[in-house]
CSV table of C-alpha atoms in Angstrom, one decimal:
chain,number,residue,atom,x,y,z
A,122,MET,CA,-8.7,-4.9,21.7
A,123,LEU,CA,-11.0,-4.2,18.7
A,124,ARG,CA,-9.3,-5.2,15.4
A,125,HIS,CA,-9.6,-2.4,12.9
A,126,VAL,CA,-8.3,-0.8,9.7
A,127,THR,CA,-7.7,2.9,9.9
A,128,ALA,CA,-8.1,5.5,7.2
A,129,GLY,CA,-6.9,9.1,7.5
A,130,ILE,CA,-9.5,11.6,6.2
A,131,ASP,CA,-9.4,15.4,5.7
A,132,GLY,CA,-12.6,16.0,3.6
A,133,SER,CA,-10.8,15.8,0.3
A,134,PRO,CA,-12.0,13.5,-2.5
A,135,GLU,CA,-8.8,11.4,-2.3
A,136,SER,CA,-9.3,10.8,1.4
A,137,LEU,CA,-13.0,9.7,0.8
A,138,THR,CA,-11.8,7.3,-1.9
A,139,ALA,CA,-9.2,5.9,0.7
A,140,ALA,CA,-12.0,5.5,3.3
A,141,HIS,CA,-14.1,3.4,0.9
A,142,TRP,CA,-11.1,1.3,-0.1
A,143,ALA,CA,-10.3,0.8,3.6
A,144,ALA,CA,-14.0,-0.2,4.2
A,145,ARG,CA,-13.7,-3.0,1.6
A,146,GLU,CA,-10.4,-4.1,3.2
A,147,ALA,CA,-11.9,-4.1,6.7
A,148,THR,CA,-14.7,-6.3,5.4
A,149,ARG,CA,-12.2,-8.7,3.9
A,150,ARG,CA,-10.4,-8.9,7.2
A,151,GLY,CA,-13.6,-9.2,9.3
A,152,ALA,CA,-12.4,-6.0,11.2
A,153,ALA,CA,-13.9,-2.6,12.0
A,154,LEU,CA,-13.0,0.6,10.2
A,155,CYS,CA,-11.7,3.7,12.1
A,156,LEU,CA,-11.8,7.0,10.3
A,157,VAL,CA,-9.3,9.5,11.8
A,158,HIS,CA,-9.3,13.3,11.1
A,159,ALA,CA,-6.5,15.3,12.7
A,160,TRP,CA,-6.9,19.0,13.2
A,161,GLU,CA,-5.0,21.8,14.9
A,162,TRP,CA,-6.5,25.0,16.2
A,163,HIS,CA,-5.7,28.2,14.3
A,164,PRO,CA,-6.5,31.8,15.2
A,165,HIS,CA,-8.2,32.2,11.9
A,166,ALA,CA,-10.5,29.4,10.8
A,167,ALA,CA,-10.0,27.9,7.3
A,168,PRO,CA,-12.4,29.1,4.6
A,169,SER,CA,-14.0,25.6,4.5
A,170,VAL,CA,-15.3,26.1,8.1
A,171,PRO,CA,-18.9,27.5,8.0
A,172,ALA,CA,-19.3,30.8,9.7
A,173,ASP,CA,-21.9,29.3,12.2
A,174,MET,CA,-19.6,26.5,13.3
A,175,SER,CA,-16.5,26.6,15.5
A,176,GLU,CA,-13.3,25.0,14.2
A,177,ARG,CA,-13.6,22.2,16.8
A,178,ALA,CA,-17.3,21.5,15.9
A,179,PHE,CA,-16.4,21.4,12.2
A,180,ALA,CA,-13.5,19.0,12.8
A,181,GLU,CA,-15.6,16.7,14.9
A,182,ASP,CA,-18.4,16.7,12.4
A,183,LEU,CA,-16.2,15.8,9.4
A,184,PRO,CA,-15.4,12.1,10.4
A,185,GLU,CA,-19.0,11.5,11.3
A,186,ARG,CA,-20.2,12.7,7.9
A,187,ALA,CA,-17.5,10.5,6.2
A,188,ALA,CA,-18.6,7.5,8.4
A,189,ASP,CA,-22.2,8.0,7.4
A,190,SER,CA,-21.1,7.8,3.7
A,191,VAL,CA,-19.2,4.6,4.3
A,192,ARG,CA,-22.0,3.0,6.3
A,193,ALA,CA,-24.4,3.6,3.5
A,194,ALA,CA,-22.2,1.9,1.0
A,195,HIS,CA,-21.1,-0.9,3.4
A,196,PRO,CA,-24.0,-1.9,5.6
A,197,GLY,CA,-23.1,-4.2,8.5
A,198,LEU,CA,-19.5,-2.8,8.7
A,199,ARG,CA,-18.7,-1.2,12.1
A,200,VAL,CA,-17.4,2.3,11.4
A,201,ILE,CA,-15.9,4.6,14.0
A,202,GLY,CA,-15.2,8.3,13.4
A,203,GLN,CA,-12.5,10.1,15.4
A,204,ALA,CA,-11.4,13.8,15.5
A,205,LEU,CA,-8.0,14.2,17.1
A,206,ALA,CA,-6.6,17.5,18.2
A,207,ASP,CA,-3.0,16.9,17.1
A,208,SER,CA,-0.8,17.4,14.1
A,209,PRO,CA,-1.7,15.2,11.2
A,210,VAL,CA,1.6,13.3,11.1
A,211,SER,CA,1.6,12.6,14.9
A,212,ALA,CA,-2.1,11.6,14.9
A,213,LEU,CA,-1.8,9.2,12.0
A,214,LEU,CA,1.4,7.6,13.4
A,215,LYS,CA,-0.3,7.0,16.7
A,216,ALA,CA,-3.3,5.6,15.0
A,217,ALA,CA,-1.1,3.3,12.9
A,218,GLU,CA,0.3,1.8,16.1
A,219,GLN,CA,-3.1,0.3,17.0
A,220,ALA,CA,-4.3,-0.6,13.5
A,221,GLU,CA,-3.8,-3.7,11.3
A,222,LEU,CA,-3.4,-1.3,8.4
A,223,LEU,CA,-3.4,2.4,7.7
A,224,VAL,CA,-4.9,3.7,4.5
A,225,LEU,CA,-4.3,7.1,3.0
A,226,GLY,CA,-5.3,8.8,-0.3
A,227,SER,CA,-3.1,10.2,-3.1
A,228,ARG,CA,-3.9,12.7,-5.8
A,229,GLY,CA,-3.4,12.0,-9.5
A,230,LEU,CA,-1.4,14.4,-11.6
A,231,GLY,CA,-1.6,12.4,-14.9
A,232,GLY,CA,1.0,11.7,-17.5
A,233,VAL,CA,4.7,11.4,-16.5
A,234,ALA,CA,4.1,13.3,-13.3
A,235,GLY,CA,2.4,10.3,-11.8
A,236,PHE,CA,0.6,10.6,-8.4
A,237,LEU,CA,1.1,13.3,-5.8
A,238,MET,CA,2.0,12.4,-2.2
A,239,GLY,CA,1.5,15.3,0.2
A,240,SER,CA,4.2,16.0,2.8
A,241,VAL,CA,2.0,14.4,5.5
A,242,SER,CA,1.6,11.1,3.5
A,243,GLN,CA,5.3,11.0,2.8
A,244,ARG,CA,6.3,11.4,6.4
A,245,VAL,CA,3.7,8.9,7.6
A,246,VAL,CA,4.6,6.2,5.0
A,247,ALA,CA,8.3,6.6,5.9
A,248,ARG,CA,7.8,6.3,9.7
A,249,ALA,CA,4.7,4.2,10.3
A,250,PRO,CA,5.3,1.1,12.4
A,251,GLY,CA,3.0,-1.1,10.3
A,252,PRO,CA,1.7,-1.4,6.7
A,253,VAL,CA,0.4,1.7,4.9
A,254,VAL,CA,-1.6,1.7,1.7
A,255,LEU,CA,-1.8,4.6,-0.7
A,256,VAL,CA,-5.0,4.7,-2.7
A,257,ARG,CA,-5.5,6.6,-5.9
A,258,VAL,CA,-8.2,9.2,-6.1
A,259,GLY,CA,-11.1,8.1,-8.3
A,260,GLY,CA,-10.5,4.4,-7.7
A,261,SER,CA,-13.5,2.2,-7.3
A,262,THR,CA,-14.5,-1.4,-6.7
A,263,THR,CA,-14.5,-2.1,-10.4
A,264,ASP,CA,-10.8,-1.2,-10.7
A,265,GLU,CA,-9.9,-4.1,-8.4
A,266,HIS,CA,-11.6,-6.7,-10.5
A,267,PHE,CA,-11.2,-8.0,-14.0
A,268,SER,CA,-13.5,-6.5,-16.6
A,269,ALA,CA,-17.1,-7.3,-16.1
A,270,PRO,CA,-19.4,-8.6,-18.9
A,271,ASP,CA,-21.8,-6.1,-20.4
A,272,GLY,CA,-25.0,-5.7,-18.5
A,273,ILE,CA,-23.8,-6.8,-15.1
A,274,SER,CA,-25.3,-4.9,-12.2
A,275,PRO,CA,-23.1,-3.1,-9.6
A,276,ASP,CA,-24.0,-5.6,-6.8
A,277,GLU,CA,-22.6,-8.4,-8.9
A,278,ILE,CA,-19.1,-6.8,-9.4
A,279,PRO,CA,-17.6,-8.3,-6.1
A,280,GLY,CA,-18.2,-11.7,-7.7
A,281,ILE,CA,-15.9,-11.0,-10.6
A,282,PRO,CA,-12.4,-12.3,-9.9
A,283,PHE,CA,-9.8,-9.9,-8.5
A,284,ARG,CA,-6.9,-8.7,-10.5
A,285,ASP,CA,-3.4,-10.0,-9.4
A,286,VAL,CA,-1.6,-8.8,-6.3
A,287,VAL,CA,2.0,-7.9,-7.3
A,288,LEU,CA,4.9,-8.3,-4.9
A,289,GLY,CA,8.3,-6.6,-5.4
A,290,LEU,CA,10.8,-9.0,-4.0
A,291,ASP,CA,14.5,-8.4,-3.2
A,292,THR,CA,16.1,-11.8,-2.7
A,293,GLY,CA,19.1,-10.1,-1.0
A,294,ARG,CA,16.7,-9.2,1.8
A,295,PRO,CA,13.7,-11.6,1.6
A,296,CYS,CA,11.6,-10.2,4.5
A,297,ASP,CA,9.0,-12.4,6.2
A,298,GLU,CA,6.6,-9.5,7.0
A,299,LEU,CA,6.6,-8.3,3.4
A,300,ILE,CA,6.1,-11.7,1.8
A,301,GLU,CA,3.4,-12.8,4.3
A,302,PHE,CA,1.5,-9.5,3.7
A,303,ALA,CA,1.4,-10.2,-0.1
A,304,PHE,CA,0.3,-13.8,0.3
A,305,ASP,CA,-2.3,-12.8,2.8
A,306,ALA,CA,-3.7,-10.1,0.5
A,307,ALA,CA,-3.9,-12.4,-2.4
A,308,GLY,CA,-5.5,-15.1,-0.3
A,309,ARG,CA,-8.2,-12.7,1.0
A,310,ARG,CA,-9.0,-11.7,-2.5
A,311,GLY,CA,-8.9,-15.1,-4.0
A,312,SER,CA,-6.5,-13.7,-6.6
A,313,SER,CA,-3.1,-14.8,-8.0
A,314,LEU,CA,0.1,-13.4,-6.7
A,315,ARG,CA,2.7,-12.2,-9.1
A,316,VAL,CA,6.2,-11.9,-7.7
A,317,VAL,CA,8.6,-9.6,-9.5
A,318,HIS,CA,12.3,-9.6,-8.9
A,319,ALA,CA,14.9,-7.7,-10.9
A,320,PHE,CA,18.7,-8.0,-10.8
A,321,SER,CA,21.7,-6.3,-12.3
A,322,ARG,CA,24.5,-8.4,-13.7
A,323,PRO,CA,27.7,-7.8,-11.7
A,324,VAL,CA,30.6,-6.1,-13.6
A,325,ASP,CA,33.9,-7.7,-12.8
A,326,PHE,CA,37.4,-6.6,-13.7
A,327,ALA,CA,38.1,-9.5,-16.1
A,328,ALA,CA,34.9,-8.9,-18.1
A,329,ALA,CA,35.7,-5.2,-18.3
A,330,GLU,CA,39.1,-6.1,-19.8
A,331,GLY,CA,37.5,-8.3,-22.4
A,332,ILE,CA,38.4,-11.6,-20.8
A,333,VAL,CA,35.5,-14.1,-20.9
A,334,LEU,CA,35.1,-16.2,-17.7
A,335,VAL,CA,32.7,-19.1,-17.6
A,336,SER,CA,32.1,-20.5,-14.1
A,337,GLY,CA,28.9,-21.5,-12.3
A,338,PRO,CA,25.3,-21.0,-13.5
A,339,GLU,CA,24.1,-18.0,-15.3
A,340,PRO,CA,23.1,-15.1,-13.1
A,341,ARG,CA,19.4,-15.4,-14.1
A,342,VAL,CA,19.3,-19.1,-13.0
A,343,GLU,CA,20.9,-18.1,-9.7
A,344,GLN,CA,18.3,-15.4,-9.2
A,345,GLU,CA,15.4,-17.7,-10.1
A,346,ARG,CA,16.6,-20.2,-7.6
A,347,ALA,CA,16.8,-17.5,-4.9
A,348,VAL,CA,13.2,-16.4,-5.6
A,349,VAL,CA,11.9,-20.0,-5.4
A,350,ALA,CA,13.8,-20.6,-2.1
A,351,ALA,CA,12.4,-17.4,-0.6
A,352,LEU,CA,8.8,-18.2,-1.5
A,353,ARG,CA,8.8,-22.0,-0.7
A,354,PRO,CA,7.7,-21.7,3.0
A,355,TRP,CA,5.0,-19.2,2.0
A,356,ARG,CA,3.6,-21.4,-0.8
A,357,GLU,CA,3.3,-24.2,1.8
A,358,LYS,CA,1.5,-21.8,4.3
A,359,PHE,CA,-0.8,-20.4,1.6
A,360,PRO,CA,-1.5,-23.4,-0.7
A,361,GLU,CA,-4.6,-21.8,-2.1
A,362,VAL,CA,-2.7,-18.9,-3.6
A,363,ALA,CA,-1.5,-19.3,-7.2
A,364,VAL,CA,1.9,-17.8,-7.6
A,365,THR,CA,3.9,-16.8,-10.7
A,366,GLU,CA,7.4,-15.5,-10.6
A,367,SER,CA,9.0,-12.9,-12.9
A,368,VAL,CA,12.8,-12.6,-12.9
A,369,ALA,CA,14.3,-10.0,-15.2
A,370,GLU,CA,17.6,-8.2,-15.6
A,371,GLY,CA,17.1,-4.5,-15.3
A,372,ARG,CA,15.9,-1.8,-12.9
A,373,ALA,CA,13.7,-3.1,-10.2
A,374,ALA,CA,11.5,0.1,-10.2
A,375,ASP,CA,10.9,-0.2,-14.0
A,376,GLU,CA,10.0,-3.9,-13.7
A,377,LEU,CA,7.6,-3.3,-10.8
A,378,ILE,CA,5.8,-0.4,-12.5
A,379,GLY,CA,5.4,-2.4,-15.6
A,380,ALA,CA,3.9,-5.3,-13.6
A,381,SER,CA,1.5,-2.9,-11.7
A,382,ALA,CA,-0.6,-2.2,-14.8
A,383,GLY,CA,-3.8,-4.2,-14.4
A,384,ALA,CA,-3.0,-5.2,-10.7
A,385,SER,CA,-5.4,-4.8,-7.8
A,386,LEU,CA,-2.6,-4.1,-5.4
A,387,VAL,CA,1.2,-3.6,-5.4
A,388,VAL,CA,3.2,-4.6,-2.3
A,389,VAL,CA,6.7,-3.2,-1.6
A,390,GLY,CA,9.0,-3.1,1.4
A,391,ARG,CA,10.5,-0.3,3.4
A,392,ARG,CA,13.6,-0.9,5.4
A,393,ILE,CA,13.4,0.4,9.0
A,394,ARG,CA,16.5,2.5,9.2
A,395,GLU,CA,17.6,6.0,10.3
A,396,SER,CA,19.9,8.4,8.6
A,397,ARG,CA,21.2,11.9,9.4
A,398,LEU,CA,18.3,13.2,7.3
A,399,GLY,CA,15.7,11.0,9.1
A,400,THR,CA,13.7,8.1,7.8
A,401,HIS,CA,13.2,7.8,4.1
A,402,LEU,CA,11.8,5.5,1.4
A,403,GLY,CA,14.0,3.4,-0.9
A,404,PRO,CA,14.0,4.1,-4.7
A,405,VAL,CA,11.7,1.2,-5.6
A,406,ALA,CA,9.0,2.1,-3.0
A,407,HIS,CA,9.3,5.7,-4.0
A,408,ALA,CA,8.8,4.9,-7.7
A,409,ALA,CA,5.8,2.6,-7.0
A,410,LEU,CA,4.1,5.2,-4.8
A,411,HIS,CA,4.4,7.8,-7.5
A,412,HIS,CA,3.8,5.8,-10.7
A,413,ALA,CA,1.9,2.5,-10.0
A,414,PRO,CA,-1.7,3.0,-11.2
A,415,CYS,CA,-3.2,0.8,-8.5
A,416,PRO,CA,-3.1,1.0,-4.6
A,417,VAL,CA,0.3,0.5,-3.2
A,418,ALA,CA,1.0,-1.2,0.2
A,419,VAL,CA,4.3,-0.3,1.9
A,420,VAL,CA,5.4,-2.8,4.5
A,421,PRO,CA,8.1,-1.9,7.0
A,422,HIS,CA,10.8,-4.5,7.8
A,423,ALA,CA,14.2,-4.8,9.5
């Protein structure tokens, strides 16, 4: 089976940004790129459909036009365009089953509002069987790298070192899939990996009553040891990746968003679980998707 990265496209600027990010990722992986556009027939065509084209013809033409744009920017990359007559969520979930990675675009709102995830993206991220990356509209190759010296030409930018990959780690559930994805992403970029872990100090009855108990190491020391233990086998598997750990007392979402500034990629986990209301994202992943300024990879795990 052909190894590939898949990007969902709908003709919007954010989906085209996602397609070009996916092209760079496919190149890093030595894989092909598949551009998927899902469409459903409507009795009245959308205003974006030209009067001289059928809805089907327009839907089939869209991924080919996007593929031509990507091929022009990434010569040598195998790009496949597909138009699927299906609901967007269903089509993207099916595409994700066959892909190494699914890439979607997100729209920026600015300020405190953060980034907008449409209903399709939210449902796909929450249910996809594999990793999904949300890419910010307007992002470019330069955003992934440290600042380039004045006068450097665009074709020299890939030679500038990548910004760090940031991993949000919960030592209570250190997931192999999540940690491996982050190490692999850093290794492919030749970047450092920054691991962020936050904890809350437990409140016990004695402390609440004003009784001071001193027993065992400080909570921070315990948490630091847990982080080192969780990362040890992956440091051995990826010896070329430089790793720094950040352990802080506080809200995990706040620590991760702070660390995401200046990163090339943030990696967070999503537990595979069902509830009466269906699948959903945890608060840390939700915060990262809406407020991290860089692309965010959500990796499902048990």
